[in-house]
PDB file of C-alpha atoms in Angstrom:
ATOM      1  CA  UNK F   1     247.467 168.692 160.065  1.00  0.00           C
ATOM      2  CA  UNK F   2     243.981 169.288 160.692  1.00  0.00           C
ATOM      3  CA  UNK F   3     242.030 168.507 157.711  1.00  0.00           C
ATOM      4  CA  UNK F   4     237.968 169.231 157.298  1.00  0.00           C
ATOM      5  CA  UNK F   5     235.557 166.120 157.579  1.00  0.00           C
ATOM      6  CA  UNK F   6     235.496 164.227 154.765  1.00  0.00           C
ATOM      7  CA  UNK F   7     238.805 165.315 153.280  1.00  0.00           C
ATOM      8  CA  UNK F   8     242.553 164.132 152.716  1.00  0.00           C
ATOM      9  CA  UNK F   9     245.675 166.497 153.497  1.00  0.00           C
ATOM     10  CA  UNK F  10     248.144 166.384 150.287  1.00  0.00           C
ATOM     11  CA  UNK F  11     251.590 166.523 152.222  1.00  0.00           C
ATOM     12  CA  UNK F  12     253.321 165.365 148.430  1.00  0.00           C
ATOM     13  CA  UNK F  13     252.452 169.290 147.951  1.00  0.00           C
ATOM     14  CA  UNK F  14     254.930 169.986 151.520  1.00  0.00           C
ATOM     15  CA  UNK F  15     257.675 168.116 149.798  1.00  0.00           C
ATOM     16  CA  UNK F  16     257.159 169.091 146.204  1.00  0.00           C
ATOM     17  CA  UNK F  17     257.612 172.864 147.456  1.00  0.00           C
ATOM     18  CA  UNK F  18     260.236 172.338 149.339  1.00  0.00           C
ATOM     19  CA  UNK F  19     262.644 170.867 146.494  1.00  0.00           C
ATOM     20  CA  UNK F  20     261.469 173.446 144.479  1.00  0.00           C
ATOM     21  CA  UNK F  21     262.833 176.036 146.980  1.00  0.00           C
ATOM     22  CA  UNK F  22     265.952 174.118 147.135  1.00  0.00           C
ATOM     23  CA  UNK F  23     266.288 174.069 143.492  1.00  0.00           C
ATOM     24  CA  UNK F  24     265.954 177.572 143.278  1.00  0.00           C
ATOM     25  CA  UNK F  25     267.996 178.220 145.675  1.00  0.00           C
ATOM     26  CA  UNK F  26     271.174 175.824 143.908  1.00  0.00           C
ATOM     27  CA  UNK F  27     270.688 177.288 140.621  1.00  0.00           C
ATOM     28  CA  UNK F  28     270.708 181.172 142.209  1.00  0.00           C
ATOM     29  CA  UNK F  29     274.143 180.370 144.051  1.00  0.00           C
ATOM     30  CA  UNK F  30     275.777 179.078 141.052  1.00  0.00           C
ATOM     31  CA  UNK F  31     274.650 181.564 138.657  1.00  0.00           C
ATOM     32  CA  UNK F  32     275.501 184.120 141.283  1.00  0.00           C
ATOM     33  CA  UNK F  33     279.114 182.700 141.730  1.00  0.00           C
ATOM     34  CA  UNK F  34     279.706 182.204 138.189  1.00  0.00           C
ATOM     35  CA  UNK F  35     278.375 186.325 137.595  1.00  0.00           C
ATOM     36  CA  UNK F  36     280.801 187.268 140.412  1.00  0.00           C
ATOM     37  CA  UNK F  37     283.619 185.371 138.923  1.00  0.00           C
ATOM     38  CA  UNK F  38     283.198 187.299 135.707  1.00  0.00           C
ATOM     39  CA  UNK F  39     283.488 190.489 137.248  1.00  0.00           C
ATOM     40  CA  UNK F  40     279.774 191.136 136.777  1.00  0.00           C
ATOM     41  CA  UNK F  41     278.154 191.675 140.414  1.00  0.00           C
ATOM     42  CA  UNK F  42     275.465 193.901 139.433  1.00  0.00           C
ATOM     43  CA  UNK F  43     273.679 190.945 137.272  1.00  0.00           C
ATOM     44  CA  UNK F  44     275.056 188.776 139.901  1.00  0.00           C
ATOM     45  CA  UNK F  45     273.076 190.317 142.900  1.00  0.00           C
ATOM     46  CA  UNK F  46     269.556 191.061 140.250  1.00  0.00           C
ATOM     47  CA  UNK F  47     269.834 186.668 140.114  1.00  0.00           C
ATOM     48  CA  UNK F  48     269.716 186.415 143.546  1.00  0.00           C
ATOM     49  CA  UNK F  49     267.124 189.463 144.136  1.00  0.00           C
ATOM     50  CA  UNK F  50     264.741 187.770 140.942  1.00  0.00           C
ATOM     51  CA  UNK F  51     265.609 184.408 142.920  1.00  0.00           C
ATOM     52  CA  UNK F  52     264.556 185.386 146.168  1.00  0.00           C
ATOM     53  CA  UNK F  53     261.394 187.442 144.505  1.00  0.00           C
ATOM     54  CA  UNK F  54     260.032 183.773 142.876  1.00  0.00           C
ATOM     55  CA  UNK F  55     260.732 182.152 146.074  1.00  0.00           C
ATOM     56  CA  UNK F  56     258.587 184.834 147.727  1.00  0.00           C
ATOM     57  CA  UNK F  57     255.696 184.591 145.509  1.00  0.00           C
ATOM     58  CA  UNK F  58     255.885 181.116 145.969  1.00  0.00           C
ATOM     59  CA  UNK F  59     255.280 181.057 149.402  1.00  0.00           C
ATOM     60  CA  UNK F  60     252.700 184.478 149.487  1.00  0.00           C
ATOM     61  CA  UNK F  61     250.822 181.185 147.437  1.00  0.00           C
ATOM     62  CA  UNK F  62     251.125 178.660 150.374  1.00  0.00           C
ATOM     63  CA  UNK F  63     250.450 181.110 152.684  1.00  0.00           C
ATOM     64  CA  UNK F  64     247.069 182.483 151.356  1.00  0.00           C
ATOM     65  CA  UNK F  65     246.416 179.392 150.936  1.00  0.00           C
ATOM     66  CA  UNK F  66     246.206 178.433 154.603  1.00  0.00           C
ATOM     67  CA  UNK F  67     244.490 181.557 155.386  1.00  0.00           C
ATOM     68  CA  UNK F  68     241.688 180.056 153.255  1.00  0.00           C
ATOM     69  CA  UNK F  69     242.004 176.932 155.400  1.00  0.00           C
ATOM     70  CA  UNK F  70     241.391 178.232 158.514  1.00  0.00           C
ATOM     71  CA  UNK F  71     239.171 180.395 157.202  1.00  0.00           C
ATOM     72  CA  UNK F  72     236.925 177.478 156.127  1.00  0.00           C
ATOM     73  CA  UNK F  73     237.720 175.567 159.247  1.00  0.00           C
ATOM     74  CA  UNK F  74     236.670 178.450 161.664  1.00  0.00           C
ATOM     75  CA  UNK F  75     233.863 179.189 159.283  1.00  0.00           C
ATOM     76  CA  UNK F  76     234.610 182.551 159.099  1.00  0.00           C
TER      77      UNK F  76
END
């Protein structure tokens, strides 16, 4: 990553974000399978959608940080 002069880039955030997304995916997959096996397909679908929304919200925050960094680099 390119860092502005005098600032260091924190790469641990990227790894933490990947682990958080993976953990959410595993939890949602397990809940989905449990709910489907118990005959609650509607709740399984809602659980999957909720997990997707949570991950998308996390990604939106990171994309916003990316755009802010681009703005500050190019002084827009």
